[in-house]
XYZ file of C-alpha atoms in Angstrom:
27
model
C -92.855 -165.020 51.057
C -92.135 -161.481 49.951
C -93.806 -162.163 46.623
C -96.918 -163.575 48.274
C -97.221 -160.497 50.468
C -96.928 -158.268 47.421
C -99.657 -160.193 45.609
C -101.880 -160.006 48.659
C -101.351 -156.246 48.873
C -102.018 -155.834 45.155
C -105.257 -157.824 45.465
C -106.284 -155.639 48.421
C -105.656 -152.367 46.587
C -107.536 -153.668 43.560
C -110.507 -154.396 45.815
C -110.388 -150.865 47.216
C -110.054 -149.494 43.689
C -113.069 -151.377 42.344
C -115.030 -150.453 45.465
C -114.424 -146.750 44.896
C -115.311 -147.161 41.210
C -118.598 -148.761 42.266
C -119.326 -145.890 44.649
C -118.605 -143.355 41.917
C -120.923 -145.147 39.518
C -123.697 -145.216 42.112
C -123.815 -141.433 42.476
């Protein structure tokens, strides 16, 4: 359960990371 939560969090932060990269590339 702890592992699954960690993976979910990691996936979430990766999404935020790629989103900010996309925003930076747009400008």
